[in-house]
Amino acid sequence: MGSCRLYAAVAAGGFRRYATYRSATAAGVFTNTVFGFIVAYTYLALWDERPGLGGYDQAQALTYVWIGQALAQALSMFNAGFAVDMVARIRNGDIAVDLYRPVDLQLWYLAGDLGRAVFQLFSRGLVPLTVGALAFPLALPGDPVVWLEFLVAVALAVVVSFAIRYVLALSAFWLLDGSGVLQFGGLVGMFFTGLLLPLNAMPGALGDIARVLPWASLLQMPADILLGARSGAAEVLMAYAFQAGWAVVLLAAGRLLQSSATRKVVLQGG
Amino acid sequence: MWIRSTLVYRTSFAAAVLTNFLVTALDFVVIWMMFSQATSLGGYSFAETAFLYGTASVSFGITALLLGSVDDLGLRVRDGSLDAFLVRPAPVLVQVAADRFGLRRLGRFLQGALVLGWSLTRLDLDWTPAKLLLLPVMLLSGAAIFGAVYVAGAAFQFWAQDAAEAQSAFTFGGLTLLQYPPTVFARDFVIGVTFVVPLAFVNWLPALYVLGRPYPVGLPWWLAFTPPLVAAGSCALAGLAWRAGVRSYRSTGS
């Protein structure tokens, strides 16, 4: 019970940390909105040529764009977030202090990241989506149940996104400088998340691969639920199972890497 | 000094350039995927779009190489490291640009040049001396216009120190915009990037002349030859904004 309160406090700290920078938040909202417009127009041109591409009609494709811009920060699609701090702490050795604390390192970082995600979902998510809905004919559902199903998928997506970055950050134990891995992982991730082109619309084998990678949990699953491309209990549960499966695998991989890294630190003699 | 220090670690430098090359190539992969699903976009073929992509990326690549460090100005204002530049006998802007000079950014330039070269082998153009001359002029003026946007954005950070992200809307947003044909975008959008932020002069207007395409929103064809003038004008304005920024600067803690 006591540890629950502790992680809740860490999550609240994550929320407050990001809520402090108001002009940075405003700048981010502006940028997401501008990108939303640019990408929306390119999609209009593409769906004009290929109506129904990826199983989406034009309104659904436009909605996909704005959901992507609304979730980009909450799901850390461009920046590694906590992983940058963690890599720095691994490099300068402070991580040894973190490991010595009577808290679970992975849960500690996860709680902080969830707090951040909640703040960014509402601050940086709502405005671009609203502007998009005013400027373009979007296919947003009226049924609150669908929105609730969508939010559950977003929560699972945040956990998968966290788990991916945690594994990338741990690579710093072996590489000494993990910033290159984070940068590369982030950009490859952005591509396979489908922020630039929906995974449904990617051609051939590339599309088949992209749809089973962990990044498919981030944007494609929540978007498909909100767009009604996955509806009904069975299909929604399938999407959740896909996300939860990757979350479990990646969190477990993070634990495994962490314990072997800790053994390595001990071997070096501190 | 930053170049020398980078080049000491040859493998690491090669890896950084390659990463930069591959990472920037991903946005061309998106365009390639779009054309694998459709034969044209806004009435433009793949080769024509690749020409727009290549010209915008080469110009942006030059700017990012020279001025890529300028956008962490807000960070320097916040941590006070800008103060050191102010007391040295060299222009502040040059120092900000030269510090942490990232030669790895060569990757974007190379990738853009490769796509541009490929598009030229695929396009069937009737080359005239004017078009041949226009190509290098367009790439350099384009870099200067992007440079003005970078400097103006950095100047804005003297007032809004943690708003660096707003700059991306104009730099990376502008780059993304110019990589697609103007016919894709709404009329008001095209007017905005022609007359408000003059991004259309980076490549759209001269490139449409080279490609022999009609102009958007009924603009006259001779605008294709004005990018150097527009570049000079925007650089002058950005310079004024920068000076105003430096003058209003009151170190941290005041």
Short mmCIF file of C-alpha atoms in Angstrom, two decimals:
data_model
loop_
_atom_site.label_atom_id
_atom_site.label_comp_id
_atom_site.label_asym_id
_atom_site.label_seq_id
_atom_site.Cartn_x
_atom_site.Cartn_y
_atom_site.Cartn_z
CA MET A 1 0.00 0.00 0.00
CA GLY A 2 2.84 2.34 0.93
CA SER A 3 4.62 1.66 -2.34
CA CYS A 4 1.41 2.44 -4.26
CA ARG A 5 1.38 5.89 -2.70
CA LEU A 6 5.04 6.33 -3.56
CA TYR A 7 4.51 5.56 -7.27
CA ALA A 8 1.43 7.79 -7.34
CA ALA A 9 3.58 10.61 -5.97
CA VAL A 10 6.23 9.95 -8.63
CA ALA A 11 3.53 10.04 -11.32
CA ALA A 12 2.19 13.34 -9.97
CA GLY A 13 5.76 14.66 -10.07
CA GLY A 14 6.05 13.65 -13.72
CA PHE A 15 2.83 15.51 -14.45
CA ARG A 16 3.94 18.67 -12.64
CA ARG A 17 7.41 18.66 -14.16
CA TYR A 18 5.99 19.02 -17.66
CA ALA A 19 3.14 21.32 -16.59
CA THR A 20 5.76 23.87 -15.46
CA TYR A 21 6.91 24.81 -18.95
CA ARG A 22 3.91 26.71 -20.31
CA SER A 23 5.48 28.46 -23.28
CA ALA A 24 7.19 25.22 -24.34
CA THR A 25 3.77 23.55 -24.26
CA ALA A 26 2.22 26.36 -26.30
CA ALA A 27 5.07 26.17 -28.83
CA GLY A 28 4.57 22.42 -29.12
CA VAL A 29 0.82 22.77 -29.68
CA PHE A 30 1.50 25.28 -32.46
CA THR A 31 4.04 23.00 -34.14
CA ASN A 32 1.81 19.90 -33.95
CA THR A 33 -1.02 21.93 -35.47
CA VAL A 34 1.09 23.22 -38.38
CA PHE A 35 2.36 19.69 -39.12
CA GLY A 36 -1.22 18.44 -38.90
CA PHE A 37 -2.22 20.82 -41.70
CA ILE A 38 0.74 19.89 -43.92
CA VAL A 39 0.24 16.14 -43.54
CA ALA A 40 -3.55 16.45 -43.89
CA TYR A 41 -3.18 18.09 -47.31
CA THR A 42 -0.77 15.43 -48.55
CA TYR A 43 -3.22 12.74 -47.40
CA LEU A 44 -6.08 14.50 -49.20
CA ALA A 45 -4.02 14.33 -52.41
CA LEU A 46 -3.15 10.67 -51.86
CA TRP A 47 -6.71 9.59 -50.99
CA ASP A 48 -7.98 11.56 -54.02
CA GLU A 49 -5.87 9.26 -56.16
CA ARG A 50 -6.56 6.11 -54.17
CA PRO A 51 -9.95 6.32 -52.42
CA GLY A 52 -10.28 3.69 -49.70
CA LEU A 53 -6.50 3.14 -49.33
CA GLY A 54 -5.72 1.06 -46.26
CA GLY A 55 -9.43 0.58 -45.64
CA TYR A 56 -9.89 4.26 -44.72
CA ASP A 57 -12.13 6.72 -46.50
CA GLN A 58 -10.97 10.32 -46.84
CA ALA A 59 -12.52 11.51 -43.56
CA GLN A 60 -10.97 8.59 -41.69
CA ALA A 61 -7.56 9.28 -43.23
CA LEU A 62 -7.76 12.94 -42.13
CA THR A 63 -8.85 11.88 -38.65
CA TYR A 64 -5.85 9.57 -38.52
CA VAL A 65 -3.55 12.55 -39.18
CA TRP A 66 -4.98 14.60 -36.33
CA ILE A 67 -5.04 11.69 -33.87
CA GLY A 68 -1.37 11.19 -34.75
CA GLN A 69 -0.52 14.82 -33.98
CA ALA A 70 -2.61 14.70 -30.80
CA LEU A 71 -0.86 11.57 -29.50
CA ALA A 72 2.67 12.34 -30.77
CA GLN A 73 3.87 13.82 -27.49
CA ALA A 74 1.92 11.63 -25.09
CA LEU A 75 3.49 8.61 -26.80
CA SER A 76 6.93 10.28 -27.09
CA MET A 77 7.19 9.75 -30.81
CA PHE A 78 9.92 12.36 -31.41
CA ASN A 79 11.77 12.58 -28.13
CA ALA A 80 13.07 9.94 -25.80
CA GLY A 81 11.84 11.75 -22.65
CA PHE A 82 12.99 10.03 -19.45
CA ALA A 83 15.43 7.85 -21.41
CA VAL A 84 17.69 10.89 -22.01
CA ASP A 85 18.05 11.42 -18.24
CA MET A 86 18.53 7.73 -17.69
CA VAL A 87 21.30 7.44 -20.31
CA ALA A 88 23.08 10.42 -18.73
CA ARG A 89 22.84 8.80 -15.29
CA ILE A 90 24.22 5.53 -16.65
CA ARG A 91 27.17 7.37 -18.23
CA ASN A 92 28.12 9.37 -15.15
CA GLY A 93 27.50 6.51 -12.74
CA ASP A 94 24.59 8.06 -10.83
CA ILE A 95 22.52 5.04 -11.83
CA ALA A 96 24.33 3.09 -9.09
CA VAL A 97 22.62 5.31 -6.51
CA ASP A 98 19.24 4.73 -8.21
CA LEU A 99 19.75 0.97 -8.10
CA TYR A 100 20.58 1.13 -4.43
CA ARG A 101 17.27 2.77 -3.51
CA PRO A 102 14.53 0.58 -2.04
CA VAL A 103 12.27 1.15 -5.06
CA ASP A 104 11.97 -0.73 -8.31
CA LEU A 105 13.85 1.26 -10.97
CA GLN A 106 11.60 0.25 -13.87
CA LEU A 107 8.37 1.01 -11.97
CA TRP A 108 9.83 4.31 -10.76
CA TYR A 109 10.55 5.49 -14.31
CA LEU A 110 7.23 4.07 -15.57
CA ALA A 111 5.26 6.02 -12.95
CA GLY A 112 7.01 9.26 -13.87
CA ASP A 113 6.42 8.63 -17.57
CA LEU A 114 2.71 7.91 -17.03
CA GLY A 115 2.34 11.25 -15.23
CA ARG A 116 4.02 13.02 -18.11
CA ALA A 117 1.82 11.22 -20.64
CA VAL A 118 -1.39 12.25 -18.84
CA PHE A 119 -0.31 15.89 -18.90
CA GLN A 120 0.68 15.81 -22.57
CA LEU A 121 -2.41 13.90 -23.64
CA PHE A 122 -4.65 16.70 -22.40
CA SER A 123 -2.44 19.75 -23.00
CA ARG A 124 -0.88 18.87 -26.31
CA GLY A 125 -3.53 16.47 -27.53
CA LEU A 126 -6.80 18.33 -27.27
CA VAL A 127 -5.92 21.55 -29.08
CA PRO A 128 -4.56 20.07 -32.33
CA LEU A 129 -7.47 17.60 -32.50
CA THR A 130 -9.99 20.42 -31.99
CA VAL A 131 -8.35 22.63 -34.64
CA GLY A 132 -8.26 19.68 -37.02
CA ALA A 133 -11.95 18.95 -36.41
CA LEU A 134 -12.83 22.58 -37.14
CA ALA A 135 -10.72 22.81 -40.32
CA PHE A 136 -11.46 19.41 -41.90
CA PRO A 137 -14.43 17.02 -42.01
CA LEU A 138 -13.26 14.40 -39.50
CA ALA A 139 -14.81 11.02 -38.72
CA LEU A 140 -14.87 11.26 -34.91
CA PRO A 141 -17.30 8.92 -33.13
CA GLY A 142 -20.21 10.25 -31.07
CA ASP A 143 -20.41 7.16 -28.87
CA PRO A 144 -18.67 7.71 -25.49
CA VAL A 145 -18.00 3.97 -25.22
CA VAL A 146 -15.73 4.15 -28.29
CA TRP A 147 -13.82 7.06 -26.73
CA LEU A 148 -13.38 5.03 -23.55
CA GLU A 149 -12.10 2.04 -25.55
CA PHE A 150 -9.75 4.45 -27.32
CA LEU A 151 -8.38 5.81 -24.03
CA VAL A 152 -7.65 2.29 -22.77
CA ALA A 153 -5.71 1.60 -25.98
CA VAL A 154 -3.81 4.89 -25.50
CA ALA A 155 -2.88 3.87 -21.94
CA LEU A 156 -1.55 0.53 -23.20
CA ALA A 157 0.31 2.41 -25.97
CA VAL A 158 2.05 4.62 -23.40
CA VAL A 159 3.28 1.51 -21.56
CA VAL A 160 4.62 -0.06 -24.79
CA SER A 161 6.31 3.21 -25.74
CA PHE A 162 7.88 3.36 -22.28
CA ALA A 163 9.05 -0.26 -22.46
CA ILE A 164 10.74 0.30 -25.85
CA ARG A 165 12.63 3.37 -24.60
CA TYR A 166 13.62 1.62 -21.36
CA VAL A 167 15.30 -1.17 -23.34
CA LEU A 168 17.03 1.38 -25.61
CA ALA A 169 18.27 3.36 -22.60
CA LEU A 170 19.71 0.24 -20.95
CA SER A 171 21.92 -0.29 -24.00
CA ALA A 172 24.02 2.56 -22.58
CA PHE A 173 25.42 0.13 -20.01
CA TRP A 174 27.26 -1.63 -22.83
CA LEU A 175 27.77 1.23 -25.30
CA LEU A 176 28.75 3.88 -22.72
CA ASP A 177 27.08 6.55 -24.86
CA GLY A 178 23.46 5.71 -25.47
CA SER A 179 22.39 8.95 -27.15
CA GLY A 180 23.01 7.62 -30.67
CA VAL A 181 20.85 4.56 -29.98
CA LEU A 182 18.06 6.75 -28.60
CA GLN A 183 18.18 9.02 -31.64
CA PHE A 184 18.18 6.15 -34.09
CA GLY A 185 15.53 4.22 -32.15
CA GLY A 186 13.34 7.32 -32.00
CA LEU A 187 13.43 7.99 -35.71
CA VAL A 188 13.01 4.38 -36.77
CA GLY A 189 10.19 4.20 -34.24
CA MET A 190 8.51 7.27 -35.69
CA PHE A 191 8.51 5.61 -39.10
CA PHE A 192 7.14 2.27 -37.86
CA THR A 193 4.62 4.00 -35.60
CA GLY A 194 2.84 5.19 -38.72
CA LEU A 195 2.93 8.88 -37.86
CA LEU A 196 3.97 9.71 -41.43
CA LEU A 197 1.86 7.13 -43.25
CA PRO A 198 -0.68 4.75 -41.67
CA LEU A 199 0.69 1.23 -41.37
CA ASN A 200 -2.46 0.03 -43.18
CA ALA A 201 -1.41 2.05 -46.22
CA MET A 202 2.19 0.81 -46.35
CA PRO A 203 2.76 -1.42 -49.38
CA GLY A 204 3.71 -5.10 -49.56
CA ALA A 205 6.08 -6.87 -47.20
CA LEU A 206 7.15 -3.61 -45.54
CA GLY A 207 3.55 -3.05 -44.45
CA ASP A 208 3.19 -6.66 -43.26
CA ILE A 209 6.30 -6.32 -41.12
CA ALA A 210 5.35 -2.88 -39.78
CA ARG A 211 1.96 -4.15 -38.64
CA VAL A 212 3.41 -6.80 -36.29
CA LEU A 213 6.26 -4.74 -34.78
CA PRO A 214 5.78 -3.27 -31.27
CA TRP A 215 5.44 0.27 -32.70
CA ALA A 216 2.11 -0.78 -34.26
CA SER A 217 0.73 -0.63 -30.70
CA LEU A 218 1.41 3.08 -30.44
CA LEU A 219 -0.73 4.89 -33.00
CA GLN A 220 -2.31 2.30 -35.29
CA MET A 221 -4.26 0.40 -32.61
CA PRO A 222 -5.79 3.42 -30.80
CA ALA A 223 -6.52 5.11 -34.15
CA ASP A 224 -8.24 2.02 -35.57
CA ILE A 225 -10.45 1.79 -32.49
CA LEU A 226 -11.45 5.46 -32.64
CA LEU A 227 -12.06 5.29 -36.41
CA GLY A 228 -14.29 2.24 -36.03
CA ALA A 229 -11.92 0.15 -38.17
CA ARG A 230 -11.83 -2.18 -35.17
CA SER A 231 -15.18 -2.31 -33.45
CA GLY A 232 -17.07 -4.83 -31.37
CA ALA A 233 -15.77 -6.55 -28.26
CA ALA A 234 -13.79 -9.24 -30.09
CA GLU A 235 -11.78 -6.90 -32.34
CA VAL A 236 -11.13 -4.38 -29.59
CA LEU A 237 -9.93 -7.14 -27.27
CA MET A 238 -7.65 -8.41 -30.05
CA ALA A 239 -6.08 -4.96 -30.30
CA TYR A 240 -5.62 -4.81 -26.52
CA ALA A 241 -4.09 -8.29 -26.51
CA PHE A 242 -1.59 -7.24 -29.20
CA GLN A 243 -0.58 -4.18 -27.18
CA ALA A 244 -0.48 -5.98 -23.84
CA GLY A 245 1.54 -8.81 -25.37
CA TRP A 246 4.25 -6.42 -26.56
CA ALA A 247 4.13 -4.55 -23.24
CA VAL A 248 4.78 -7.76 -21.28
CA VAL A 249 7.55 -8.95 -23.63
CA LEU A 250 9.36 -5.61 -23.65
CA LEU A 251 9.00 -4.94 -19.92
CA ALA A 252 10.37 -8.41 -19.24
CA ALA A 253 13.25 -7.79 -21.66
CA GLY A 254 13.97 -4.57 -19.78
CA ARG A 255 14.11 -6.44 -16.46
CA LEU A 256 16.39 -9.10 -17.89
CA LEU A 257 18.78 -6.54 -19.39
CA GLN A 258 18.71 -4.55 -16.19
CA SER A 259 19.65 -7.49 -14.01
CA SER A 260 22.51 -8.51 -16.31
CA ALA A 261 23.69 -4.89 -16.43
CA THR A 262 23.60 -4.68 -12.63
CA ARG A 263 25.72 -7.81 -12.37
CA LYS A 264 28.19 -6.19 -14.72
CA VAL A 265 28.36 -3.07 -12.54
CA VAL A 266 29.07 -5.20 -9.47
CA LEU A 267 31.78 -7.12 -11.34
CA GLN A 268 33.52 -3.86 -12.21
CA GLY A 269 33.74 -3.20 -8.50
CA GLY A 270 31.84 0.09 -8.54
CA MET B 1 37.96 23.02 -33.82
CA TRP B 2 34.63 21.25 -33.74
CA ILE B 3 35.37 19.75 -37.15
CA ARG B 4 38.81 18.56 -36.05
CA SER B 5 37.47 17.06 -32.84
CA THR B 6 34.78 15.26 -34.81
CA LEU B 7 37.21 13.88 -37.35
CA VAL B 8 39.53 12.42 -34.72
CA TYR B 9 37.06 9.57 -34.23
CA ARG B 10 36.77 8.48 -37.84
CA THR B 11 34.52 5.47 -37.41
CA SER B 12 32.25 7.35 -35.09
CA PHE B 13 32.07 10.26 -37.55
CA ALA B 14 31.30 7.94 -40.47
CA ALA B 15 28.58 6.26 -38.40
CA ALA B 16 27.08 9.65 -37.47
CA VAL B 17 26.97 10.82 -41.11
CA LEU B 18 25.48 7.50 -42.19
CA THR B 19 22.83 7.67 -39.44
CA ASN B 20 21.97 11.21 -40.46
CA PHE B 21 21.76 10.05 -44.09
CA LEU B 22 19.47 7.10 -43.30
CA VAL B 23 17.29 9.01 -40.89
CA THR B 24 16.68 11.86 -43.33
CA ALA B 25 16.06 9.28 -46.06
CA LEU B 26 13.01 8.04 -44.17
CA ASP B 27 10.92 10.99 -45.30
CA PHE B 28 11.77 10.16 -48.90
CA VAL B 29 10.71 6.58 -48.19
CA VAL B 30 7.30 7.96 -47.20
CA ILE B 31 7.01 9.77 -50.54
CA TRP B 32 8.15 6.63 -52.34
CA MET B 33 5.48 4.62 -50.52
CA MET B 34 2.82 7.15 -51.47
CA PHE B 35 3.81 6.79 -55.13
CA SER B 36 3.79 3.02 -54.82
CA GLN B 37 0.08 3.41 -54.08
CA ALA B 38 -0.70 6.16 -56.60
CA THR B 39 0.76 7.24 -59.94
CA SER B 40 0.55 10.95 -59.24
CA LEU B 41 0.09 13.33 -56.33
CA GLY B 42 -1.62 16.64 -56.97
CA GLY B 43 -1.03 15.99 -60.68
CA TYR B 44 2.75 15.59 -60.27
CA SER B 45 4.75 12.48 -61.16
CA PHE B 46 7.22 10.74 -58.85
CA ALA B 47 10.24 12.20 -60.69
CA GLU B 48 8.81 15.73 -60.48
CA THR B 49 8.09 15.32 -56.77
CA ALA B 50 11.61 13.92 -56.29
CA PHE B 51 12.96 17.06 -57.97
CA LEU B 52 11.03 19.23 -55.48
CA TYR B 53 12.19 16.99 -52.63
CA GLY B 54 15.83 17.12 -53.77
CA THR B 55 15.99 20.89 -54.24
CA ALA B 56 14.33 21.60 -50.87
CA SER B 57 16.54 19.06 -49.06
CA VAL B 58 19.81 20.30 -50.57
CA SER B 59 19.02 23.91 -49.60
CA PHE B 60 17.90 22.85 -46.13
CA GLY B 61 20.95 20.59 -45.83
CA ILE B 62 23.30 23.54 -46.47
CA THR B 63 21.47 25.66 -43.89
CA ALA B 64 21.32 22.91 -41.28
CA LEU B 65 25.05 22.30 -41.71
CA LEU B 66 25.95 25.98 -41.24
CA LEU B 67 23.29 27.11 -38.77
CA GLY B 68 21.99 23.88 -37.26
CA SER B 69 23.31 24.81 -33.80
CA VAL B 70 21.46 28.13 -33.77
CA ASP B 71 18.20 26.68 -32.56
CA ASP B 72 19.50 25.89 -29.09
CA LEU B 73 19.82 29.59 -28.40
CA GLY B 74 17.04 29.39 -25.80
CA LEU B 75 19.09 26.79 -23.93
CA ARG B 76 22.12 29.12 -23.94
CA VAL B 77 20.01 31.98 -22.63
CA ARG B 78 18.64 29.74 -19.87
CA ASP B 79 21.97 28.30 -18.71
CA GLY B 80 23.86 31.57 -19.16
CA SER B 81 26.46 30.19 -21.58
CA LEU B 82 25.55 32.95 -24.04
CA ASP B 83 27.30 35.49 -21.81
CA ALA B 84 30.71 34.08 -22.75
CA PHE B 85 30.01 34.80 -26.42
CA LEU B 86 29.07 38.40 -25.77
CA VAL B 87 32.45 39.34 -24.34
CA ARG B 88 34.48 37.80 -27.17
CA PRO B 89 35.54 39.98 -30.10
CA ALA B 90 33.61 38.05 -32.75
CA PRO B 91 30.02 38.31 -33.98
CA VAL B 92 27.69 36.48 -31.58
CA LEU B 93 25.74 34.82 -34.38
CA VAL B 94 28.91 33.33 -35.90
CA GLN B 95 29.96 31.99 -32.51
CA VAL B 96 26.56 30.45 -31.82
CA ALA B 97 26.58 28.83 -35.26
CA ALA B 98 30.15 27.55 -34.95
CA ASP B 99 29.82 26.12 -31.45
CA ARG B 100 28.93 22.44 -31.58
CA PHE B 101 29.22 22.60 -35.36
CA GLY B 102 27.79 19.27 -36.47
CA LEU B 103 29.58 17.97 -39.53
CA ARG B 104 27.41 14.85 -39.31
CA ARG B 105 24.63 17.00 -40.78
CA LEU B 106 26.38 16.47 -44.11
CA GLY B 107 24.17 13.36 -44.26
CA ARG B 108 21.02 15.30 -45.08
CA PHE B 109 22.75 17.33 -47.78
CA LEU B 110 24.15 14.17 -49.40
CA GLN B 111 20.81 12.41 -49.30
CA GLY B 112 19.03 15.40 -50.88
CA ALA B 113 21.73 15.68 -53.56
CA LEU B 114 21.34 12.00 -54.40
CA VAL B 115 17.56 12.29 -54.82
CA LEU B 116 18.00 15.47 -56.87
CA GLY B 117 20.53 13.75 -59.13
CA TRP B 118 18.25 10.75 -59.59
CA SER B 119 15.27 12.97 -60.46
CA LEU B 120 17.34 14.80 -63.11
CA THR B 121 18.10 11.51 -64.87
CA ARG B 122 14.39 10.65 -64.89
CA LEU B 123 12.91 13.98 -65.91
CA ASP B 124 12.54 14.78 -69.58
CA LEU B 125 13.22 18.52 -69.59
CA ASP B 126 14.13 20.87 -72.44
CA TRP B 127 17.09 22.55 -70.84
CA THR B 128 17.74 26.20 -71.69
CA PRO B 129 20.71 28.25 -70.44
CA ALA B 130 18.31 30.09 -68.13
CA LYS B 131 17.13 26.84 -66.52
CA LEU B 132 20.69 25.55 -66.13
CA LEU B 133 21.73 28.76 -64.44
CA LEU B 134 18.64 28.83 -62.27
CA LEU B 135 19.39 25.46 -60.65
CA PRO B 136 22.47 26.46 -58.58
CA VAL B 137 21.03 29.93 -57.93
CA MET B 138 17.86 28.32 -56.55
CA LEU B 139 19.78 25.96 -54.25
CA LEU B 140 21.92 28.73 -52.76
CA SER B 141 19.14 31.32 -52.43
CA GLY B 142 16.97 28.62 -50.90
CA ALA B 143 19.64 27.93 -48.31
CA ALA B 144 19.82 31.66 -47.54
CA ILE B 145 16.02 31.89 -47.10
CA PHE B 146 16.02 28.87 -44.77
CA GLY B 147 18.95 30.53 -42.97
CA ALA B 148 16.90 33.69 -42.44
CA VAL B 149 14.09 31.56 -40.96
CA TYR B 150 16.59 29.87 -38.62
CA VAL B 151 18.06 33.18 -37.43
CA ALA B 152 14.66 34.84 -37.02
CA GLY B 153 13.48 31.82 -35.03
CA ALA B 154 16.58 31.99 -32.82
CA ALA B 155 16.04 35.73 -32.29
CA PHE B 156 12.50 34.97 -31.12
CA GLN B 157 14.00 32.73 -28.43
CA PHE B 158 15.59 35.77 -26.76
CA TRP B 159 12.04 36.54 -25.63
CA ALA B 160 10.48 33.07 -25.44
CA GLN B 161 13.33 30.98 -24.11
CA ASP B 162 11.76 27.57 -24.00
CA ALA B 163 9.77 27.92 -27.22
CA ALA B 164 12.42 26.31 -29.45
CA GLU B 165 9.82 23.86 -30.70
CA ALA B 166 7.79 26.61 -32.39
CA GLN B 167 10.76 27.11 -34.69
CA SER B 168 10.41 23.55 -36.00
CA ALA B 169 7.03 24.47 -37.46
CA PHE B 170 8.80 26.84 -39.85
CA THR B 171 12.08 25.01 -40.44
CA PHE B 172 11.17 21.31 -40.54
CA GLY B 173 7.54 22.14 -41.34
CA GLY B 174 8.67 24.36 -44.22
CA LEU B 175 11.00 21.65 -45.49
CA THR B 176 8.20 19.03 -45.44
CA LEU B 177 5.85 21.42 -47.22
CA LEU B 178 8.31 22.18 -50.03
CA GLN B 179 8.99 18.49 -50.62
CA TYR B 180 5.45 18.13 -52.01
CA PRO B 181 3.91 19.82 -55.08
CA PRO B 182 2.14 23.13 -54.36
CA THR B 183 -1.05 21.80 -55.98
CA VAL B 184 -1.47 19.50 -52.98
CA PHE B 185 -2.08 22.41 -50.61
CA ALA B 186 -5.01 24.77 -50.17
CA ARG B 187 -4.83 28.15 -51.91
CA ASP B 188 -4.59 30.16 -48.66
CA PHE B 189 -1.74 27.98 -47.48
CA VAL B 190 0.23 28.62 -50.69
CA ILE B 191 -0.43 32.37 -50.42
CA GLY B 192 0.82 32.28 -46.82
CA VAL B 193 4.13 30.64 -47.67
CA THR B 194 4.64 32.96 -50.63
CA PHE B 195 3.92 36.35 -49.14
CA VAL B 196 4.09 35.94 -45.34
CA VAL B 197 7.00 33.52 -44.82
CA PRO B 198 8.63 33.46 -48.29
CA LEU B 199 9.28 29.70 -48.33
CA ALA B 200 7.78 29.30 -51.82
CA PHE B 201 10.87 31.09 -53.18
CA VAL B 202 13.16 28.38 -51.78
CA ASN B 203 12.19 25.95 -54.52
CA TRP B 204 8.52 25.97 -55.59
CA LEU B 205 8.60 29.06 -57.81
CA PRO B 206 11.97 28.45 -59.53
CA ALA B 207 11.37 24.68 -59.72
CA LEU B 208 8.00 25.08 -61.43
CA TYR B 209 9.76 27.18 -64.10
CA VAL B 210 12.39 24.46 -64.60
CA LEU B 211 9.69 21.78 -64.75
CA GLY B 212 7.57 23.91 -67.11
CA ARG B 213 4.57 23.73 -64.79
CA PRO B 214 1.84 26.37 -64.36
CA TYR B 215 2.17 28.59 -61.30
CA PRO B 216 -0.11 28.38 -58.28
CA VAL B 217 -2.58 31.18 -57.50
CA GLY B 218 -1.91 32.92 -60.86
CA LEU B 219 1.57 34.24 -60.01
CA PRO B 220 3.70 35.59 -62.90
CA TRP B 221 6.48 33.31 -64.28
CA TRP B 222 9.31 35.81 -63.79
CA LEU B 223 9.05 35.33 -60.03
CA ALA B 224 11.20 32.25 -60.72
CA PHE B 225 14.20 34.59 -61.01
CA THR B 226 13.60 36.57 -57.82
CA PRO B 227 14.86 34.12 -55.13
CA PRO B 228 18.24 35.92 -54.72
CA LEU B 229 16.41 39.20 -54.05
CA VAL B 230 13.96 37.54 -51.67
CA ALA B 231 16.89 35.83 -49.94
CA ALA B 232 18.72 39.13 -49.49
CA GLY B 233 15.57 40.80 -48.15
CA SER B 234 14.76 38.00 -45.69
CA CYS B 235 18.35 37.83 -44.45
CA ALA B 236 18.30 41.60 -43.83
CA LEU B 237 15.06 41.31 -41.84
CA ALA B 238 16.33 38.32 -39.89
CA GLY B 239 19.52 40.25 -39.13
CA LEU B 240 17.49 43.14 -37.72
CA ALA B 241 15.45 40.74 -35.58
CA TRP B 242 18.66 39.15 -34.31
CA ARG B 243 20.15 42.55 -33.37
CA ALA B 244 16.99 43.53 -31.56
CA GLY B 245 17.17 40.19 -29.72
CA VAL B 246 20.79 40.63 -28.67
CA ARG B 247 20.10 44.21 -27.49
CA SER B 248 17.15 43.14 -25.36
CA TYR B 249 19.17 40.34 -23.80
CA ARG B 250 19.61 40.69 -20.06
CA SER B 251 21.56 37.65 -18.90
CA THR B 252 20.04 35.15 -16.49
CA GLY B 253 19.11 36.08 -12.99
CA SER B 254 17.95 39.63 -13.64
#
